[in-house]
Short mmCIF file of C-alpha atoms and ligand atoms in Angstrom, two decimals:
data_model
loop_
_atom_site.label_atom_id
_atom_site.label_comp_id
_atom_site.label_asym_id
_atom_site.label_seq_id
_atom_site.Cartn_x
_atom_site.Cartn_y
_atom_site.Cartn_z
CA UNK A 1 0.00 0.00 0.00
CA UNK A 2 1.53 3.19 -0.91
CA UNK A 3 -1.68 6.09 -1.85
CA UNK A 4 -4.53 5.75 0.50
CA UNK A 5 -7.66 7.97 -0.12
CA UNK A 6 -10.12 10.00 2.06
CA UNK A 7 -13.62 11.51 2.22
CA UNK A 8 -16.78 12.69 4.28
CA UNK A 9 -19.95 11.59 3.66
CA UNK A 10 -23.44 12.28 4.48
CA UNK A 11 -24.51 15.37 7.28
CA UNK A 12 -21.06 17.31 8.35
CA UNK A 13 -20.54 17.13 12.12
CA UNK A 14 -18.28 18.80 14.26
CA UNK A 15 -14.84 16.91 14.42
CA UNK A 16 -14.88 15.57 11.13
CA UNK A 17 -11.15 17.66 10.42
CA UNK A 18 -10.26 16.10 13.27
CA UNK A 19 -10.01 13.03 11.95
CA UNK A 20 -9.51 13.21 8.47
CA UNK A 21 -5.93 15.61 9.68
CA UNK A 22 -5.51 12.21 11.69
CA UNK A 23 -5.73 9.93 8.64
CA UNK A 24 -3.50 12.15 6.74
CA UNK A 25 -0.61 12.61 9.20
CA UNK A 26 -0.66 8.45 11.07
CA UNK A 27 -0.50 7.33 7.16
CA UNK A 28 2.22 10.35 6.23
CA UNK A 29 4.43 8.70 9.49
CA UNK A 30 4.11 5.19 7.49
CA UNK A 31 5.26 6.70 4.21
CA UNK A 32 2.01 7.06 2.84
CA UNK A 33 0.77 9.38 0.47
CA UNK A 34 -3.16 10.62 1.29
CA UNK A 35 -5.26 12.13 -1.50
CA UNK A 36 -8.50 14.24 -0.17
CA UNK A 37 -11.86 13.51 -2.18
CA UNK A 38 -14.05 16.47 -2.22
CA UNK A 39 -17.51 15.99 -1.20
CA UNK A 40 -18.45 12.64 -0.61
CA UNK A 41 -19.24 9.53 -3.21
CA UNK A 42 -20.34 12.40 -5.74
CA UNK A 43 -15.99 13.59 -5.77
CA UNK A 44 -15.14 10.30 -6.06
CA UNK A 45 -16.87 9.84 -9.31
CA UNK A 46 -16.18 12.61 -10.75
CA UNK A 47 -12.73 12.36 -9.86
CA UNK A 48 -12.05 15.52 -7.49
CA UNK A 49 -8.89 14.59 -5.31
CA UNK A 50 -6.15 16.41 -3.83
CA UNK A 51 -2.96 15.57 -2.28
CA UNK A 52 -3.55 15.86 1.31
CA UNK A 53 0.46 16.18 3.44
CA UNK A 54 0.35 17.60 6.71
CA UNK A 55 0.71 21.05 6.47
CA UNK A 56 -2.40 20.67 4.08
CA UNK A 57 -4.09 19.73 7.01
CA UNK A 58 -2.78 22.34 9.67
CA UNK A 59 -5.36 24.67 11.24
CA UNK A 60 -8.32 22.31 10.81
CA UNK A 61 -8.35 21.18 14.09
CA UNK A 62 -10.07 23.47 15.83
CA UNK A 63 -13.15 24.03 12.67
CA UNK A 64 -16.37 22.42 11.93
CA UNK A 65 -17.64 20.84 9.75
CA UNK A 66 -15.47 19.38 7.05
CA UNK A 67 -12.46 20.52 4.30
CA UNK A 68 -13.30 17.96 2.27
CA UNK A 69 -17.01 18.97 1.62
CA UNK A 70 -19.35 16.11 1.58
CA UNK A 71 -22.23 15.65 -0.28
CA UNK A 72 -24.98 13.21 -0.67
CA UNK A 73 -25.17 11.43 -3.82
CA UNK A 74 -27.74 8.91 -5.81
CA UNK A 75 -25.98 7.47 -8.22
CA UNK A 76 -23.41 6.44 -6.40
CA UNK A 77 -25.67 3.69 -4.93
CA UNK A 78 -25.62 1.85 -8.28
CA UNK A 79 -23.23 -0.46 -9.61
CA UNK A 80 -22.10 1.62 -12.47
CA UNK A 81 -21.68 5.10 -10.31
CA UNK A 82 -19.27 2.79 -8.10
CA UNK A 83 -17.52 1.37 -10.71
CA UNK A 84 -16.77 4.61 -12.26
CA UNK A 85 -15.52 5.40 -8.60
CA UNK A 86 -13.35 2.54 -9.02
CA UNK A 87 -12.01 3.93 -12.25
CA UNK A 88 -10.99 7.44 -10.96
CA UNK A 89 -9.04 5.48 -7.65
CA UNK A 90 -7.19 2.95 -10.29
CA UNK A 91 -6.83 5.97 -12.58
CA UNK A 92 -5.11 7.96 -9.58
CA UNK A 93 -2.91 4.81 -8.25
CA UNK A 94 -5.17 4.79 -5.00
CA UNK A 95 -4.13 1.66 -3.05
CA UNK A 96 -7.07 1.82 -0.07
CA UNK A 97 -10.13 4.50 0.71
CA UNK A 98 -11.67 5.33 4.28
CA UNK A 99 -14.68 6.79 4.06
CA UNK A 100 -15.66 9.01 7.65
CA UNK A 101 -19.31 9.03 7.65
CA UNK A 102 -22.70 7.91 9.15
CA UNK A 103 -25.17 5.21 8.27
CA UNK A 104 -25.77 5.79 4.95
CA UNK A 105 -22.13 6.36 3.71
CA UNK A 106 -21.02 3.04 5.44
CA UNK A 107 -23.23 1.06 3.45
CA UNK A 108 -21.76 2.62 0.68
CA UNK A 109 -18.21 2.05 2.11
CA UNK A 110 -19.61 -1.94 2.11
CA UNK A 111 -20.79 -2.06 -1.38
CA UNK A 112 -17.23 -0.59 -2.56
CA UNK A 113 -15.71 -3.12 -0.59
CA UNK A 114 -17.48 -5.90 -1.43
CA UNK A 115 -16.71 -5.31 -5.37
CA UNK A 116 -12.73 -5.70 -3.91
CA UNK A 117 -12.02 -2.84 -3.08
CA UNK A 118 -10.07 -1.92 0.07
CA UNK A 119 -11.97 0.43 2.43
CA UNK A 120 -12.71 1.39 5.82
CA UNK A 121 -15.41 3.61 7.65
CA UNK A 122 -14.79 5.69 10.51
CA UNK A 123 -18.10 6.07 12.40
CA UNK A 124 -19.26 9.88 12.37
CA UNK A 125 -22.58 11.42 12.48
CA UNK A 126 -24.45 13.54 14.87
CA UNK A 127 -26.97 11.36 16.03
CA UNK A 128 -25.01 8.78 17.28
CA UNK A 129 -26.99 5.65 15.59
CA UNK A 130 -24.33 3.73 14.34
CA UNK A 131 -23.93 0.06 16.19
CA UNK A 132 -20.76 -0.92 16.43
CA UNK A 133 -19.55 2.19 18.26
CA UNK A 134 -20.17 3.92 21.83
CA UNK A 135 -20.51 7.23 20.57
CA UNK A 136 -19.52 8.74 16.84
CA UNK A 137 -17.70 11.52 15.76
CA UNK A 138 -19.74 14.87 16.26
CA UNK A 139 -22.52 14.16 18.98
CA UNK A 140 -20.90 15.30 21.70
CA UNK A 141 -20.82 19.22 20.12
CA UNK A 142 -24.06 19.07 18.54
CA UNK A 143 -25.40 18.00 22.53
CA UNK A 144 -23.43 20.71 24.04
CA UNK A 145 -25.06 23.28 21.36
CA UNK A 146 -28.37 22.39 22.57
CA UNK A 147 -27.58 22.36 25.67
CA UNK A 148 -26.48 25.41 25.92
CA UNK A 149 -29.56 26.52 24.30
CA UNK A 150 -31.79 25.07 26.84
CA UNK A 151 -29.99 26.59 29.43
CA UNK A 152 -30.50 30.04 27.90
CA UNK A 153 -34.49 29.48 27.41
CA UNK A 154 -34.68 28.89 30.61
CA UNK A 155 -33.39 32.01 32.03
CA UNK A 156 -36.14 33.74 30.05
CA UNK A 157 -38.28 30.87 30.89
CA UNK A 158 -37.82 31.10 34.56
CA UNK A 159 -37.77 35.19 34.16
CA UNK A 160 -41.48 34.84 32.90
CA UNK A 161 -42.75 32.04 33.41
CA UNK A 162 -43.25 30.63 30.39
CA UNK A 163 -43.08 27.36 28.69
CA UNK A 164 -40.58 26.50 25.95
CA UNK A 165 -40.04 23.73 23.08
CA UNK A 166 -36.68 23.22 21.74
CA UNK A 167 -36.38 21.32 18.84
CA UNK A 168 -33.39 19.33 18.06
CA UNK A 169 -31.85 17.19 14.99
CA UNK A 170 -32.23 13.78 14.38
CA UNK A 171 -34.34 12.58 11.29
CA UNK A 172 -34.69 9.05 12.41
CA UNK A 173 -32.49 9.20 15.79
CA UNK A 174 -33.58 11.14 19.78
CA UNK A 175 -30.27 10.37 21.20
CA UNK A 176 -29.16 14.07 21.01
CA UNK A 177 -32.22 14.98 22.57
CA UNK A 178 -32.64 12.95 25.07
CA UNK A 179 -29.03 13.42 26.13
CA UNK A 180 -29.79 17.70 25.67
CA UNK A 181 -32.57 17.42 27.89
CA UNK A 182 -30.97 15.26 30.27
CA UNK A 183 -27.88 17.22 30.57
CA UNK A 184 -30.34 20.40 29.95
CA UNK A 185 -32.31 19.74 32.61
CA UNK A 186 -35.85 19.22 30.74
CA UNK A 187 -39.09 18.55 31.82
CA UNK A 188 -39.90 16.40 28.95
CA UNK A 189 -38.40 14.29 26.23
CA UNK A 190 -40.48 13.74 22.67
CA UNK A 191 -38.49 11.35 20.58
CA UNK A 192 -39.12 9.20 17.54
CA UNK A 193 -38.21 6.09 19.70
CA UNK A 194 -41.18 7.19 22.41
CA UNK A 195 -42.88 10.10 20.87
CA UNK A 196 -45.42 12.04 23.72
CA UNK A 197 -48.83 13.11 22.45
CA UNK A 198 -49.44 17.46 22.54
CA UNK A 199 -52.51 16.49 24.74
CA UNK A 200 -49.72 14.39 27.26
CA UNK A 201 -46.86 17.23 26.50
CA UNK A 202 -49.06 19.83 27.87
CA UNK A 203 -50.75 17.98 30.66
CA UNK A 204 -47.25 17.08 32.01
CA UNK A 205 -45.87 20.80 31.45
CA UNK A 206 -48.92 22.19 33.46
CA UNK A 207 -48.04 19.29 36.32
CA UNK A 208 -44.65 21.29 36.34
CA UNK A 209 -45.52 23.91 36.81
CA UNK A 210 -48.41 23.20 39.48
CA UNK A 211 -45.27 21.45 41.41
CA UNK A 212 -44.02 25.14 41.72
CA UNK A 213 -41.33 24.84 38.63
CA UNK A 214 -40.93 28.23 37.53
CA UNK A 215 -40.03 26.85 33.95
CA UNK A 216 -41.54 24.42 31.71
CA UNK A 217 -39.63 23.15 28.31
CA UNK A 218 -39.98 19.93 26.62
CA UNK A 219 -37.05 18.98 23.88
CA UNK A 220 -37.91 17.19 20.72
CA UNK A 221 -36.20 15.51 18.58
CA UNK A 222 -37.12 16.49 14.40
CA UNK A 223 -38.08 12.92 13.39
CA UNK A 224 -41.13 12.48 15.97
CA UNK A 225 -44.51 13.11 14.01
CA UNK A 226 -45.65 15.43 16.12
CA UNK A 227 -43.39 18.38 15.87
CA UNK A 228 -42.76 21.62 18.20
CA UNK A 229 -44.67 23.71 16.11
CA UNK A 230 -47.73 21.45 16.15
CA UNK A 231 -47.47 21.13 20.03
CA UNK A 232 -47.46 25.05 20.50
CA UNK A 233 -50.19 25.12 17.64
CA UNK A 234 -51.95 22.42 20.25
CA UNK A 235 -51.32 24.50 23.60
CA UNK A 236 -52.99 27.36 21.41
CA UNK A 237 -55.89 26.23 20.99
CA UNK A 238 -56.42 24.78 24.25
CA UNK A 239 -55.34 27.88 25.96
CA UNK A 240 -58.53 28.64 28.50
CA UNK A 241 -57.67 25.13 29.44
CA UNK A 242 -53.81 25.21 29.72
CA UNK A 243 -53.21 28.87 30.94
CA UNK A 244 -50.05 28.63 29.34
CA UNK A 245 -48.40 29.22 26.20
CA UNK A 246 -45.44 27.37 24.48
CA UNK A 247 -42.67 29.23 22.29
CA UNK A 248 -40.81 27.32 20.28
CA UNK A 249 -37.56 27.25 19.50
CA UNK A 250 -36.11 24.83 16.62
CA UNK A 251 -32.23 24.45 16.45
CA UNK A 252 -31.87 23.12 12.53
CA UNK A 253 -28.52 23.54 11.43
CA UNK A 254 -27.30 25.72 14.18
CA UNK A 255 -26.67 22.30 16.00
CA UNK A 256 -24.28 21.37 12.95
CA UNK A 257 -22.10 23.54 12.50
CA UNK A 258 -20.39 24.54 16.10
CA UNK A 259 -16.75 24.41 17.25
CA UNK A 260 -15.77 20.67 17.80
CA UNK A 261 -15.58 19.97 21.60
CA UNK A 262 -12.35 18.74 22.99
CA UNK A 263 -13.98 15.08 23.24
CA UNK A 264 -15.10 15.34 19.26
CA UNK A 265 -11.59 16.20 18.55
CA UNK A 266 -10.05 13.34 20.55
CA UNK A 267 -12.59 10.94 18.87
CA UNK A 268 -11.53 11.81 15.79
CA UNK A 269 -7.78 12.21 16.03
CA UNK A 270 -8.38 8.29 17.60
CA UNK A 271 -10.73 7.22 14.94
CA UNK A 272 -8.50 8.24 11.85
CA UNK A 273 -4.94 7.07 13.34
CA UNK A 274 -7.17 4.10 14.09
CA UNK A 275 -8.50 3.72 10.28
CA UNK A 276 -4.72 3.68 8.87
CA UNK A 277 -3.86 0.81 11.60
CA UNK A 278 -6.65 -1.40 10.33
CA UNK A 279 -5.91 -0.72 6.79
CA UNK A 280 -1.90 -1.41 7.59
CA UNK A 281 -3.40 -4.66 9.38
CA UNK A 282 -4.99 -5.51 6.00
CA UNK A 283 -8.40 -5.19 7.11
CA UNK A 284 -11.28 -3.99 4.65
CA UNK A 285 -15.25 -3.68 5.37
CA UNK A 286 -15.25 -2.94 9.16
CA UNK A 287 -16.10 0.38 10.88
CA UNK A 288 -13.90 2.54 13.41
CA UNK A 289 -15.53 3.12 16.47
CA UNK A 290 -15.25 3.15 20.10
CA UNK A 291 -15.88 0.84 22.26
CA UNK A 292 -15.39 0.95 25.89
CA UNK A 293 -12.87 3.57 25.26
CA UNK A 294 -11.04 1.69 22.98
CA UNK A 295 -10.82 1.55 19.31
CA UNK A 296 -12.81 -1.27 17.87
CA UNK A 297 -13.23 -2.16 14.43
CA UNK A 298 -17.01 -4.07 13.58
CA UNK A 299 -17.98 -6.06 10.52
CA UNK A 300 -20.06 -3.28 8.53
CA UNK A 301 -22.15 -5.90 7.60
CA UNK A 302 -23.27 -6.00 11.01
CA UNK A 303 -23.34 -2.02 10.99
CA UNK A 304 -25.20 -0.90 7.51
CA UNK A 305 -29.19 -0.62 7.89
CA UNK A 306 -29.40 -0.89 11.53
CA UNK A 307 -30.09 1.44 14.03
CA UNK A 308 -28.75 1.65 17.62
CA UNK A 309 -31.87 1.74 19.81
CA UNK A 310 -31.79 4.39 22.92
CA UNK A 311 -31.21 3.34 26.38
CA UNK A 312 -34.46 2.77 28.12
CA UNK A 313 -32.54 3.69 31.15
CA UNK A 314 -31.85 6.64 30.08
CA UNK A 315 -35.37 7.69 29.24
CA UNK A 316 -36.20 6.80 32.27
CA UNK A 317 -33.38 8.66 34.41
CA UNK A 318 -34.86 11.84 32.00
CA UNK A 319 -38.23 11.67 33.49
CA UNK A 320 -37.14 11.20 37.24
CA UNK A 321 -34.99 14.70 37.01
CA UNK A 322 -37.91 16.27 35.76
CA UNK A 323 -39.84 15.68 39.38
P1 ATP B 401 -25.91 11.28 8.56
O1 ATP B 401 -26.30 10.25 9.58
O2 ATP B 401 -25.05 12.34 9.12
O3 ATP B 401 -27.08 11.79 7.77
P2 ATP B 401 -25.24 9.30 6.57
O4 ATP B 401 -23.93 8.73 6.21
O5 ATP B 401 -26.21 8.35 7.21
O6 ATP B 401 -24.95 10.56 7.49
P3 ATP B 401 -26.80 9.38 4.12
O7 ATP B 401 -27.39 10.55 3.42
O8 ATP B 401 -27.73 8.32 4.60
O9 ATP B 401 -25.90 9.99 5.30
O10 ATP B 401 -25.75 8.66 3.14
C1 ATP B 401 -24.70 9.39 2.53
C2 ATP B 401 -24.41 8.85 1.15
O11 ATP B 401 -23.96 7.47 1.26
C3 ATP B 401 -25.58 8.79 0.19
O12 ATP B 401 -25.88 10.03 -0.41
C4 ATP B 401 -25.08 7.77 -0.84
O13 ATP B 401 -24.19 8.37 -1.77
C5 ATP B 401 -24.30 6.78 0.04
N1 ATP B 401 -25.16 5.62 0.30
C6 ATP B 401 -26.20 5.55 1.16
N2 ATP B 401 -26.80 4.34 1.09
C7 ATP B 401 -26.12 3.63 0.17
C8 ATP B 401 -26.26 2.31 -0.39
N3 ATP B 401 -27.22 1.47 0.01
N4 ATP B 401 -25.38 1.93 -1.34
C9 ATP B 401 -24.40 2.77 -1.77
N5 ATP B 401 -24.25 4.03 -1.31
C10 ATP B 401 -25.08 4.46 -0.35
#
């Protein structure tokens, strides 16, 4: 192996750099040379690389999201957009790939490796739903952005007495919101993997506020069916009833792109030195990640198309700070 090859794929998240300036400077310390694939599958068939060495990747460190770009692409989940992929790395004398990247992009990493090709995925996505890892690359900032969000509603909150929703990211995943509100300090937790009805929301903000809480906010996670702005629409209409209001508050992308905490930057740096070891041990097809503070590598087989389901402890540990 002499040329190795990197890209991001899928949502950016904060800590990304981090590990792809990992990658570049563990494989320049074996004598490799690194090219960079700009944004995602879609660079790597159209054949956008550059030579990554490591003052390429100086200053990164510290940034969101990712140098790279990423990008989400169709095509590339047919045969023929990977085997023009396959092209471009023979074309460019690219030995191995690691692709840093959630879900989705893993199961793309898979289907490149399964046609022979040598690759490896370091686990990264906000929402933390990968299996095969604790915790992935750029969920510990996007928590500590909405945390620090809640915390700021509920000075106002507390100021006036008010009730607040926050909503959060996570399409299919409530891990980051459960863990905001936990570490937030929330009365309630709506979240795809036990969504609250508005009628139950409400009745359990007003039982907050009858125990003498001077604040009321429930945190919900985007992918619930039932979203903030239906449970304020909700409180609305059953005002004479409620005798509160809700304001709303939705996070979006403001969760994405935040400085990378000092644990997203450690994950990553270990993560990306960790994806040239396993590629230098030979290995193809298996995910980075963490495990018990370690770094693990895990079939992707076992990985792609499943979804790490939230602690039930946890959910219940949210609901018995609330009291
Ligand atoms: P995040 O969790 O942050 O959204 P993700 O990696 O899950 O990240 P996706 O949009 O699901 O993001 O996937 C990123 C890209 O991976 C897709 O746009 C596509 O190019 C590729 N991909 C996804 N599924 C497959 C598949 N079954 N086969 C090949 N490629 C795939």
């Amino acid at each position: 192996m002499k040329q190795i090859a990197v890209l991001t794929s899928g949502g950016d998240a904060p800590g990304m750099n981090a590990a792809i300036r990992a990658i570049v400077r563990r494989a320049v310390s074996e004598g490799l040379r690194v090219l960079g694939v700009q944004n995602g599958y879609a660079g790597l068939m159209a054949n956008t690389m550059i030579p990554l060495g490591s003052r390429e990747v100086s200053g990164i460190l510290q940034r969101g999201g990712t140098m790279l770009g990423s990008a989400r692409s169709e095509e590339f989940k047919f045969v023929e957009g990977r085997q023009r992929a396959l092209a471009n790395l023979a074309e460019r004398g690219v030995d191995a790939l690691v692709v840093i990247g959630g879900n989705g992009s893993q199961t793309g990493s898979l289907a490149l490796a399964e046609m022979g090709f040598p690759v490896v995925g370091v686990a990264s996505t906000i929402d933390n739903d990968l299996l095969g890892t604790d915790v992935t690359i750029g969920t510990d900032s996007a928590i500590n952005v909405a945390v620090e969000a809640i915390d700021r509603l509920k000075v106002t909150a507390e100021s006036h007495g008010r009730g607040f929703v926050v909503e959060t990211m996570g399409r299919d995943s409530g891990y980051v919101a459960l863990m905001a509100g936990i570490a937030g300090g929330a009365e309630l937790v709506s979240i795809p993997e036990q969504e609250l009805s508005p009628e139950q929301i409400v009745a359990d903000l007003g039982a907050a506020f009858e125990r003498g809480k001077r604040h009321a906010l429930v945190v919900v996670a985007e992918g619930v069916r039932c979203r903030a702005t239906d449970i304020a629409s909700y409180c609305e209409q059953h005002h004479s009833q409620v005798g509160f209001s809700l304001r709303v508050t939705i996070l979006g992308h403001v969760q994405r792109g935040s400085v990378p905490t000092a644990a997203d930057r450690l994950l990553g740096s270990r993560l990306g030195s960790g994806a040239i070891d396993a590629l230098l041990a030979g290995r193809s097809g298996v995910l980075v990640g963490l495990t018990n503070d370690a770094v693990s590598l895990t079939d992707i087989h076992e990985v792609g198309g499943k979804k790490k389901q939230v602690d039930a402890g946890l959910l219940s540990l949210a609901r018995t700070m609330a009291l």
